[in-house]
Amino acid sequence: MKLKSKIGLGHSSIIATYSLLILFTLALVNCAQSDKAKSSSYHEQHRPQFHFSPEKGWMNDPNGLVYHNGTYHLFYQYFPDSTVWGPMHWGHATSTDLVRWKNLPIALYPDSLGYIFSGSAVVDQGNSTGFQQGKEKPLVAIFTYHDIEKEKAGRIDRESQGIAYSNDNGNTWIKYTGNPVLKNKGDQDFRDPKVFWYDSTKKWIMPLAVGDHLEIFSSPNIKDWAKESEFGKNEGSHGGVWECPDLFPLKTKKGKEKWILIQNIGRGSVNGGSGTQYFVGKFDGKNFTNENTPSTTLWFDYGADNYAGVTWNSAPDNRRVFIGWMSNWDDYATIVPASTWRSATTLPRDLSLIETTEGTRIAQNPIIELEQLRKAKTEISPRAFSDSLTIESPFVQKELLLHFDLVHSTSKVLGFTISNSVHEKVIIGFDRATSEFFIDRTHSGKISFSKKFAKKHIAPFKAERLMTIHAFLDATSVELFVDGGQLAMTELFFPNEDYKNLTLFSSEGKTELLKAEVFELKSIWNDEK
Ligand code: FRU
């Protein structure tokens, strides 16, 4: 009776409720089963075979890149419930070699303070946070809270910085009860903390993107932050909002330390839409100073599809490994062809410094660990060729190493084409007359989703007498590294049928090929060891 009066249920309605409950439980079981049945084989059309992509749902920026106890952590901007951007979580995957990835449960969920936007993770070696509970060093994630309610209400102070910690090597995360640790004082764009330890001052440093510039904060304990400096209002490119910074030292070949500031930019990149610029200079624990003129813009990648990339904290052997989101936020990221997931990362790349006549520049090369993916090899011995040279390599995933002697070549344009039997193709080459590399995806297959996609993109390049092209071709991407990574271009394509044909071309003259090696690559997803 008490129950009845309290919740107002009669006998028949109790039965109805129980039946509903049973039905609901059955539906849940069913749902779980069909979810399981749906779990990805990673072999859908357009599924990258040696790049990381989430099993399902939407992904954008890589986040929380940290190496700890032999494991590389890759967190990422994630919306599990749709293939377009939405309430942001941190997805999580780990790897011991940066090649094969293990998908893990979501690490951070949105909460009452907001969506979990981009950020970083560190190992708190000295337990400066006091978060350590057992023997393990705490991992601390520092991220942006984006308060969607404040945004809807038109409030400017919608972004702040929060932290979370893990005492079990990144498996589970606890949000700090004192969040946010860095409040918003009136900047609409106030995000993407990339925290690192600066030993000389024994402080944590947080570079943060604030609209049209960078702000640098410091802290003894990751909880209390003081502003140190600003950089960039009148430096580099400003076609769009600054996002996802990264600041780290690299050594020149002569052993001199320089600081690199990676600064992603939401619009106005060299080949349209979003892209990544960088600065070379000094950092003294408080200020970053640019060694180039303020009007100089250095582009990290001349392709259209490398955005929001940053580097791993605490990687072994002083390595600086970069990974980006292989898409273009501003131009078409949410509408590229997709089925159950959308987006992949770039290949991880080792960064180094090179000296050029214009100054110190970044070189980027695919990590050496990728060599374990090599399977069958096709090799072409030295020869001169005109028009075209078909390489018999009827597989989709490939790595190319092409060596050219430019002094003895007379061709105007040289390069390679990937194509399929329905006359779709991507042309990748070097125009010697204009001194430009290009990727032409105007006839690459599915292009109608955006007017901004079917383009030929170019990159200026000063070629030497010998030239090496190192390229990786996956189901929907090409990544090009020229002459030891002095130039990088990353681009997407969506052929209706896989590109299996590979042809070298040499137009208006002959090309001296010193050697060509083409490797078939294993898939990282189907246990090919
Ligand atoms: C960059 C970015 C970040 C932000 C995140 C939101 O792609 O806009 O600035 O933190 O994505 O998902």
Coordinates of C-alpha atoms and ligand atoms in Angstrom, one line a residue:
M1 CA 0.0 0.0 0.0
K2 CA 2.7 2.3 1.0
L3 CA 4.6 1.6 -2.2
K4 CA 1.4 2.0 -4.2
S5 CA 0.6 5.4 -2.7
K6 CA 4.1 6.5 -2.9
I7 CA 4.8 5.9 -6.5
G8 CA 1.2 5.5 -7.7
L9 CA 1.4 2.0 -9.2
G10 CA -1.5 -0.5 -9.4
H11 CA -1.1 -4.3 -9.9
S12 CA -1.4 -4.2 -13.6
S13 CA 0.9 -1.3 -14.0
I14 CA 3.5 -3.2 -11.9
I15 CA 3.3 -6.1 -14.3
A16 CA 3.5 -3.6 -17.2
T17 CA 6.6 -2.0 -15.6
Y18 CA 8.2 -5.4 -15.1
S19 CA 7.5 -6.3 -18.7
L20 CA 9.0 -3.0 -19.8
L21 CA 12.0 -3.6 -17.6
I22 CA 12.5 -7.1 -19.2
L23 CA 12.1 -5.6 -22.7
F24 CA 14.5 -2.9 -21.8
T25 CA 17.1 -5.4 -20.5
L26 CA 16.6 -7.5 -23.6
A27 CA 17.1 -4.5 -25.8
L28 CA 20.3 -3.6 -23.9
V29 CA 21.7 -7.1 -24.3
N30 CA 20.7 -7.0 -28.0
C31 CA 22.3 -3.6 -28.4
A32 CA 25.5 -4.8 -26.7
Q33 CA 25.5 -7.8 -29.0
S34 CA 25.0 -5.8 -32.1
D35 CA 27.5 -3.3 -30.9
K36 CA 29.9 -6.2 -30.6
A37 CA 28.9 -7.5 -34.0
K38 CA 29.5 -4.0 -35.4
S39 CA 32.9 -3.7 -33.8
S40 CA 35.2 -2.7 -36.5
S41 CA 37.4 -5.0 -38.5
Y42 CA 39.3 -1.9 -39.7
H43 CA 38.8 -3.0 -43.2
E44 CA 35.9 -0.8 -44.3
Q45 CA 36.2 1.3 -47.5
H46 CA 38.6 4.3 -46.8
R47 CA 39.9 2.8 -43.6
P48 CA 43.6 3.7 -43.2
Q49 CA 45.6 0.5 -42.7
F50 CA 48.8 1.9 -41.0
H51 CA 47.5 5.1 -39.4
F52 CA 45.7 5.4 -36.2
S53 CA 41.9 6.0 -36.4
P54 CA 39.3 5.4 -33.8
E55 CA 37.2 2.2 -34.1
K56 CA 34.0 4.4 -34.4
G57 CA 32.9 8.0 -33.9
W58 CA 34.5 11.3 -34.5
M59 CA 38.2 12.2 -33.8
N60 CA 40.1 15.4 -34.1
D61 CA 43.3 16.7 -32.4
P62 CA 45.8 14.4 -30.7
N63 CA 45.9 15.1 -27.0
G64 CA 47.9 14.2 -23.9
L65 CA 50.9 12.8 -25.8
V66 CA 53.1 11.4 -23.1
Y67 CA 55.6 8.5 -22.9
H68 CA 55.8 6.6 -19.6
N69 CA 57.1 3.2 -18.6
G70 CA 57.7 2.0 -22.1
T71 CA 54.3 3.1 -23.4
Y72 CA 53.3 5.9 -25.7
H73 CA 49.9 7.4 -24.8
L74 CA 47.8 8.9 -27.5
F75 CA 44.7 10.7 -26.3
Y76 CA 42.5 12.5 -28.8
Q77 CA 39.5 14.8 -29.2
Y78 CA 36.7 12.3 -29.4
F79 CA 32.9 12.2 -29.8
P80 CA 31.9 8.5 -29.6
D81 CA 28.2 9.0 -30.5
S82 CA 28.6 10.5 -34.0
T83 CA 30.9 10.9 -36.9
V84 CA 30.8 14.7 -36.6
W85 CA 32.2 16.9 -33.9
G86 CA 30.1 17.1 -30.6
P87 CA 30.6 17.1 -26.8
M88 CA 34.3 16.4 -26.5
H89 CA 35.8 13.5 -24.6
W90 CA 39.4 12.3 -24.6
G91 CA 39.7 9.0 -26.4
H92 CA 42.7 6.9 -25.5
A93 CA 45.1 4.5 -27.3
T94 CA 48.5 3.2 -26.4
S95 CA 51.5 1.8 -28.2
T96 CA 54.9 0.5 -27.4
D97 CA 56.3 1.3 -30.8
L98 CA 54.2 4.1 -32.1
V99 CA 53.1 1.8 -35.0
R100 CA 50.5 -0.6 -33.6
W101 CA 47.9 0.9 -31.3
K102 CA 45.6 -0.6 -28.7
N103 CA 42.2 1.1 -28.3
L104 CA 41.4 1.8 -24.7
P105 CA 38.3 3.1 -22.9
I106 CA 37.5 6.8 -23.0
A107 CA 39.8 8.6 -20.5
L108 CA 37.9 11.8 -19.8
Y109 CA 34.2 12.6 -20.2
P110 CA 32.6 16.1 -20.3
D111 CA 31.3 17.3 -17.0
S112 CA 29.5 20.2 -15.4
L113 CA 32.5 22.5 -16.2
G114 CA 32.3 21.7 -19.9
Y115 CA 33.5 19.7 -22.8
I116 CA 37.1 18.4 -22.6
F117 CA 39.0 20.2 -25.2
S118 CA 42.6 19.7 -26.3
G119 CA 45.6 19.6 -23.9
S120 CA 48.6 17.6 -22.8
A121 CA 49.8 15.1 -20.2
V122 CA 53.0 15.0 -18.1
V123 CA 54.6 12.6 -15.7
D124 CA 54.8 14.3 -12.3
Q125 CA 58.2 12.8 -11.4
G126 CA 58.6 14.7 -8.2
N127 CA 55.0 14.5 -7.1
S128 CA 54.7 18.3 -7.2
T129 CA 50.9 17.9 -7.4
G130 CA 50.7 15.7 -4.3
F131 CA 48.5 13.4 -6.4
Q132 CA 50.7 10.3 -6.0
Q133 CA 49.1 7.6 -3.9
G134 CA 51.1 4.4 -4.4
K135 CA 54.4 3.6 -6.0
E136 CA 53.5 4.8 -9.5
K137 CA 54.4 8.3 -10.5
P138 CA 51.2 10.2 -11.2
L139 CA 50.3 11.1 -14.8
V140 CA 48.6 14.5 -15.0
A141 CA 46.4 15.7 -17.9
I142 CA 46.0 19.4 -18.4
F143 CA 43.1 20.3 -20.7
T144 CA 40.7 23.0 -21.7
Y145 CA 37.2 23.0 -20.3
H146 CA 34.8 24.5 -22.9
D147 CA 31.6 25.5 -21.2
I148 CA 28.9 25.1 -23.9
E149 CA 26.2 26.6 -21.7
K150 CA 28.3 29.8 -21.4
E151 CA 28.9 29.7 -25.1
K152 CA 25.2 29.5 -25.8
A153 CA 24.6 32.4 -23.4
G154 CA 27.0 34.4 -25.4
R155 CA 29.5 34.6 -22.6
I156 CA 33.2 35.2 -23.5
D157 CA 34.7 33.5 -20.4
R158 CA 33.7 30.0 -21.7
E159 CA 37.2 28.4 -21.7
S160 CA 39.4 27.6 -18.6
Q161 CA 42.0 25.0 -17.9
G162 CA 41.4 21.9 -15.8
I163 CA 43.5 18.9 -14.7
A164 CA 43.0 15.2 -14.0
Y165 CA 45.4 12.6 -12.7
S166 CA 46.1 8.9 -13.0
N167 CA 47.9 6.7 -10.5
D168 CA 47.7 3.6 -12.6
N169 CA 49.8 4.5 -15.6
G170 CA 47.0 6.3 -17.4
N171 CA 44.4 3.5 -17.2
T172 CA 41.9 5.5 -15.1
W173 CA 41.6 9.2 -14.5
I174 CA 40.3 11.3 -11.6
K175 CA 39.4 15.0 -12.2
Y176 CA 40.9 17.4 -9.6
T177 CA 38.3 18.8 -7.3
G178 CA 39.8 22.3 -7.4
N179 CA 39.2 22.7 -11.2
P180 CA 39.5 24.9 -13.0
V181 CA 43.1 25.6 -12.2
L182 CA 43.4 28.5 -14.6
K183 CA 40.3 30.7 -14.9
N184 CA 39.3 32.8 -17.9
K185 CA 39.8 36.6 -17.5
G186 CA 37.9 37.6 -20.6
D187 CA 39.4 35.9 -23.7
Q188 CA 37.0 34.0 -25.9
D189 CA 39.7 31.7 -27.2
F190 CA 41.8 30.5 -24.3
R191 CA 42.9 27.0 -24.9
D192 CA 45.0 23.9 -25.6
P193 CA 47.6 23.9 -22.8
K194 CA 50.8 22.0 -23.7
V195 CA 52.6 21.7 -20.4
F196 CA 56.2 20.6 -19.9
W197 CA 58.8 20.6 -17.1
Y198 CA 61.5 23.3 -17.3
D199 CA 64.4 22.1 -15.2
S200 CA 66.4 25.3 -14.9
T201 CA 63.7 27.1 -12.9
K202 CA 62.1 23.8 -11.6
K203 CA 58.7 24.9 -12.9
W204 CA 56.0 23.6 -15.1
I205 CA 55.5 25.7 -18.2
M206 CA 52.2 26.1 -20.0
P207 CA 52.1 27.6 -23.5
L208 CA 48.4 28.4 -24.2
A209 CA 46.8 29.7 -27.4
V210 CA 44.8 32.9 -26.7
G211 CA 43.1 34.1 -29.9
D212 CA 45.8 35.8 -32.0
H213 CA 48.8 35.1 -29.7
L214 CA 50.4 32.7 -27.3
E215 CA 50.5 33.2 -23.5
I216 CA 53.1 31.4 -21.3
F217 CA 52.2 30.5 -17.7
S218 CA 54.4 28.8 -15.1
S219 CA 53.6 26.8 -12.0
P220 CA 55.4 24.9 -9.2
N221 CA 52.6 22.3 -8.9
I222 CA 50.3 22.3 -12.0
K223 CA 47.6 23.8 -9.8
D224 CA 48.6 27.4 -9.3
W225 CA 49.6 29.3 -12.5
A226 CA 51.2 32.7 -13.0
K227 CA 51.4 34.4 -16.4
E228 CA 55.0 35.0 -17.6
S229 CA 54.7 36.4 -21.1
E230 CA 53.0 36.8 -24.4
F231 CA 54.2 36.1 -27.9
G232 CA 53.1 36.5 -31.4
K233 CA 50.5 39.2 -31.9
N234 CA 52.6 40.6 -34.7
E235 CA 54.6 37.5 -35.7
G236 CA 54.0 34.9 -38.3
S237 CA 50.6 34.2 -39.8
H238 CA 47.3 35.4 -38.5
G239 CA 44.7 34.3 -41.1
G240 CA 42.8 32.5 -38.3
V241 CA 42.7 31.9 -34.6
W242 CA 45.8 30.3 -33.0
E243 CA 45.3 26.9 -31.6
C244 CA 47.3 24.0 -30.2
P245 CA 50.8 25.3 -29.5
D246 CA 53.8 23.3 -28.6
L247 CA 57.2 24.5 -27.3
F248 CA 60.3 22.4 -27.0
P249 CA 64.0 22.4 -27.5
L250 CA 65.9 20.7 -30.3
K251 CA 69.6 20.5 -31.0
T252 CA 71.3 21.5 -34.2
K253 CA 73.8 19.0 -35.7
K254 CA 76.5 21.1 -34.1
G255 CA 74.9 20.6 -30.7
K256 CA 73.4 24.1 -30.3
E257 CA 70.0 24.2 -28.6
K258 CA 67.2 26.0 -30.2
W259 CA 63.5 26.3 -29.1
I260 CA 60.7 25.5 -31.5
L261 CA 57.3 26.9 -31.1
I262 CA 54.7 25.0 -33.1
Q263 CA 51.6 27.1 -33.6
N264 CA 48.6 25.7 -35.3
I265 CA 46.4 28.2 -37.1
G266 CA 42.7 27.7 -37.8
R267 CA 42.4 29.4 -41.1
G268 CA 44.7 31.0 -43.8
S269 CA 47.2 28.2 -44.0
V270 CA 49.6 28.0 -47.0
N271 CA 47.4 25.7 -49.0
G272 CA 44.0 26.9 -47.6
G273 CA 42.1 26.3 -44.4
S274 CA 43.8 25.1 -41.2
G275 CA 47.5 24.4 -41.0
T276 CA 50.6 24.5 -38.9
Q277 CA 53.3 27.2 -38.6
Y278 CA 56.3 27.2 -36.5
F279 CA 58.9 29.6 -35.1
V280 CA 62.5 29.0 -34.2
G281 CA 64.1 30.9 -31.3
K282 CA 65.0 31.0 -27.7
F283 CA 63.1 30.3 -24.4
D284 CA 64.5 31.3 -21.0
G285 CA 61.8 29.9 -18.7
K286 CA 59.6 33.0 -19.2
N287 CA 59.8 34.4 -22.7
F288 CA 60.0 32.9 -26.2
T289 CA 61.9 35.0 -28.7
N290 CA 61.7 34.5 -32.4
E291 CA 65.1 34.5 -34.3
N292 CA 63.5 35.2 -37.7
T293 CA 61.9 38.5 -38.7
P294 CA 58.3 38.9 -37.4
S295 CA 56.9 38.8 -41.0
T296 CA 58.4 35.3 -41.7
T297 CA 56.0 32.5 -41.7
L298 CA 57.5 29.0 -41.6
W299 CA 55.0 26.3 -42.6
F300 CA 55.4 22.9 -41.0
D301 CA 53.7 20.9 -43.8
Y302 CA 52.6 22.2 -47.2
G303 CA 49.8 19.7 -47.7
A304 CA 46.2 20.5 -46.8
D305 CA 45.7 17.8 -44.2
N306 CA 48.0 18.1 -41.2
Y307 CA 46.4 20.0 -38.4
A308 CA 46.6 20.4 -34.6
G309 CA 49.8 18.3 -34.4
V310 CA 52.0 18.4 -31.3
T311 CA 54.8 16.3 -29.8
W312 CA 55.2 13.6 -27.2
N313 CA 56.4 14.7 -23.7
S314 CA 59.2 12.6 -22.1
A315 CA 59.9 10.5 -25.2
P316 CA 63.1 8.4 -24.7
D317 CA 66.5 9.3 -26.1
N318 CA 65.6 12.9 -26.3
R319 CA 63.3 12.1 -29.2
R320 CA 60.8 14.7 -30.4
V321 CA 58.0 12.8 -32.1
F322 CA 55.2 14.7 -33.7
I323 CA 51.7 13.5 -34.7
G324 CA 48.9 15.5 -36.3
W325 CA 45.3 15.2 -37.2
M326 CA 45.1 14.3 -40.9
S327 CA 42.4 16.6 -41.9
N328 CA 41.5 20.3 -42.5
W329 CA 39.2 21.7 -39.8
D330 CA 38.3 24.9 -41.7
D331 CA 37.8 23.4 -45.2
Y332 CA 36.0 20.1 -44.9
A333 CA 36.9 18.0 -41.8
T334 CA 33.3 17.2 -40.9
I335 CA 32.1 16.3 -44.4
V336 CA 34.8 14.1 -45.9
P337 CA 33.4 10.7 -46.9
A338 CA 32.9 8.5 -43.8
S339 CA 31.0 5.6 -42.5
T340 CA 31.3 4.6 -38.9
W341 CA 34.3 6.7 -37.9
R342 CA 35.8 9.9 -39.2
S343 CA 39.5 11.0 -39.3
A344 CA 42.9 9.5 -38.7
T345 CA 46.2 10.8 -37.4
T346 CA 49.3 11.5 -39.6
L347 CA 52.2 9.1 -39.3
P348 CA 54.4 9.8 -36.2
R349 CA 57.4 11.9 -37.3
D350 CA 60.8 12.4 -35.8
L351 CA 61.7 16.1 -35.7
S352 CA 65.3 17.4 -36.1
L353 CA 66.9 20.7 -37.1
I354 CA 68.7 21.5 -40.3
E355 CA 70.7 24.5 -41.4
T356 CA 69.6 26.2 -44.7
T357 CA 70.8 29.4 -46.3
E358 CA 67.7 31.1 -44.8
G359 CA 68.4 29.8 -41.3
T360 CA 67.6 26.9 -39.0
R361 CA 64.6 24.9 -40.1
I362 CA 62.7 21.8 -39.0
A363 CA 63.2 18.5 -40.8
Q364 CA 60.6 15.8 -40.2
N365 CA 60.9 12.1 -41.0
P366 CA 58.6 9.1 -40.6
I367 CA 59.7 7.2 -37.5
I368 CA 62.2 4.4 -38.1
E369 CA 59.8 1.9 -36.4
L370 CA 57.6 2.0 -39.5
E371 CA 60.2 -0.2 -41.3
Q372 CA 58.8 -3.2 -39.4
L373 CA 55.7 -2.8 -41.7
R374 CA 57.6 -3.5 -44.8
K375 CA 56.7 -6.7 -46.7
A376 CA 57.3 -7.5 -50.4
K377 CA 59.8 -5.1 -52.1
T378 CA 59.9 -4.1 -55.7
E379 CA 63.2 -2.6 -56.8
I380 CA 64.0 -0.7 -60.0
S381 CA 67.6 -0.5 -60.9
P382 CA 69.2 2.7 -62.3
R383 CA 67.8 3.8 -65.6
A384 CA 66.7 6.8 -67.6
F385 CA 63.1 6.9 -68.6
S386 CA 60.8 9.3 -70.6
D387 CA 57.0 9.6 -70.4
S388 CA 56.1 6.9 -68.0
L389 CA 57.4 3.9 -66.1
T390 CA 54.9 1.5 -64.6
I391 CA 55.9 -0.2 -61.4
E392 CA 54.1 -3.5 -60.9
S393 CA 53.0 -3.3 -57.3
P394 CA 49.3 -4.4 -57.1
F395 CA 48.8 -3.5 -53.4
V396 CA 47.3 -0.5 -51.8
Q397 CA 49.5 0.4 -48.9
K398 CA 52.9 1.3 -50.1
E399 CA 56.1 3.0 -49.1
L400 CA 58.2 4.6 -51.9
L401 CA 61.8 5.5 -51.9
L402 CA 62.7 7.3 -55.1
H403 CA 66.2 8.6 -55.9
F404 CA 66.7 11.0 -58.8
D405 CA 69.7 12.5 -60.4
L406 CA 68.5 15.9 -61.4
V407 CA 71.7 17.1 -63.1
H408 CA 71.4 14.4 -65.8
S409 CA 67.7 14.7 -66.1
T410 CA 66.2 16.9 -68.8
S411 CA 62.5 16.5 -67.9
K412 CA 60.4 19.5 -66.9
V413 CA 58.2 17.7 -64.4
L414 CA 58.8 14.3 -62.7
G415 CA 57.0 12.3 -60.1
F416 CA 54.5 9.5 -59.8
T417 CA 50.8 8.9 -60.2
I418 CA 48.6 6.6 -58.2
S419 CA 45.4 5.5 -60.0
N420 CA 42.6 2.9 -60.3
S421 CA 40.6 1.3 -63.0
V422 CA 37.9 3.9 -62.9
H423 CA 40.2 6.6 -64.1
E424 CA 40.7 8.3 -60.7
K425 CA 44.2 9.4 -59.8
V426 CA 46.4 11.6 -57.7
I427 CA 49.5 13.1 -59.3
I428 CA 52.5 13.8 -57.1
G429 CA 55.5 15.5 -58.6
F430 CA 58.2 18.1 -58.8
D431 CA 58.0 20.9 -61.4
R432 CA 61.6 21.7 -62.2
A433 CA 60.7 24.8 -64.2
T434 CA 58.9 26.5 -61.3
S435 CA 60.8 24.7 -58.5
E436 CA 57.7 23.4 -56.9
F437 CA 56.4 20.2 -55.5
F438 CA 52.7 19.5 -56.0
I439 CA 50.0 17.1 -55.1
D440 CA 47.1 17.2 -57.6
R441 CA 43.9 15.6 -56.3
T442 CA 41.5 17.2 -58.8
H443 CA 40.5 13.8 -60.2
S444 CA 41.1 11.8 -57.1
G445 CA 37.6 10.2 -56.8
K446 CA 35.0 11.5 -54.3
I447 CA 35.4 15.2 -54.5
S448 CA 31.9 16.7 -54.6
F449 CA 31.5 17.0 -50.8
S450 CA 33.4 20.3 -50.8
K451 CA 34.4 22.8 -53.4
K452 CA 37.7 23.3 -51.5
F453 CA 38.9 19.7 -51.9
A454 CA 39.6 19.0 -55.6
K455 CA 42.7 21.1 -55.8
K456 CA 46.4 21.0 -56.9
H457 CA 48.5 22.1 -53.9
I458 CA 52.0 23.4 -54.4
A459 CA 55.1 23.8 -52.2
P460 CA 58.3 25.7 -53.2
F461 CA 61.4 23.6 -53.0
K462 CA 65.0 24.3 -53.8
A463 CA 66.3 21.0 -55.3
E464 CA 69.9 19.8 -55.1
R465 CA 71.6 17.7 -57.7
L466 CA 70.3 14.5 -56.2
M467 CA 66.8 14.3 -54.9
T468 CA 65.1 11.7 -52.7
I469 CA 61.3 11.3 -52.4
H470 CA 60.1 9.2 -49.5
A471 CA 56.3 8.7 -49.6
F472 CA 53.7 6.7 -47.7
L473 CA 50.5 5.7 -49.4
D474 CA 47.6 4.5 -47.3
A475 CA 43.9 3.9 -48.3
T476 CA 43.1 7.6 -48.2
S477 CA 46.3 9.5 -47.8
V478 CA 49.7 10.4 -49.1
E479 CA 52.6 11.7 -47.0
L480 CA 55.5 13.0 -48.8
F481 CA 59.0 13.7 -47.3
V482 CA 61.6 15.2 -49.6
D483 CA 65.4 15.2 -49.1
G484 CA 65.5 13.9 -45.6
G485 CA 62.3 15.6 -44.5
Q486 CA 63.2 19.2 -45.5
L487 CA 59.7 19.3 -47.1
A488 CA 56.6 17.5 -46.0
M489 CA 53.2 17.4 -47.7
T490 CA 50.2 15.5 -46.3
E491 CA 47.0 15.1 -48.3
L492 CA 43.8 13.1 -48.2
F493 CA 41.9 11.5 -51.1
F494 CA 38.9 9.3 -51.4
P495 CA 38.9 7.0 -54.5
N496 CA 35.8 5.0 -55.3
E497 CA 38.1 2.1 -55.9
D498 CA 41.5 1.6 -54.1
Y499 CA 44.5 3.0 -55.9
K500 CA 46.6 0.0 -56.9
N501 CA 48.5 1.3 -59.9
L502 CA 51.7 3.2 -59.5
T503 CA 53.4 4.9 -62.5
L504 CA 56.5 7.1 -62.5
F505 CA 56.3 9.9 -65.0
S506 CA 58.8 12.2 -66.7
S507 CA 57.4 14.9 -68.9
E508 CA 59.1 16.8 -71.7
G509 CA 62.4 15.0 -71.4
K510 CA 64.1 12.1 -69.7
T511 CA 64.5 11.5 -66.0
E512 CA 67.5 9.8 -64.5
L513 CA 66.3 7.4 -61.8
L514 CA 69.1 6.2 -59.6
K515 CA 66.9 3.7 -57.7
A516 CA 63.3 3.0 -56.8
E517 CA 62.2 0.9 -53.9
V518 CA 58.6 0.2 -53.4
F519 CA 57.5 -1.7 -50.3
E520 CA 54.1 -3.3 -49.7
L521 CA 53.1 -2.4 -46.1
K522 CA 51.4 -4.6 -43.6
S523 CA 48.2 -3.5 -41.9
I524 CA 48.6 -2.6 -38.3
W525 CA 45.0 -3.7 -37.6
N526 CA 44.8 -7.3 -38.7
D527 CA 47.5 -8.8 -36.6
E528 CA 50.0 -9.1 -39.5
K529 CA 53.2 -9.3 -37.5
Ligands
FRU1 C1 41.7 22.4 -32.8 C2 40.6 22.7 -31.8 C3 41.2 23.1 -30.5 C4 40.2 22.7 -29.5 C5 39.6 21.4 -30.1 C6 38.1 21.2 -29.8 O1 41.3 21.5 -33.8 O2 39.7 23.6 -32.2 O3 41.6 24.4 -30.4 O4 40.7 22.5 -28.2 O5 39.9 21.5 -31.4 O6 37.7 20.0 -30.3

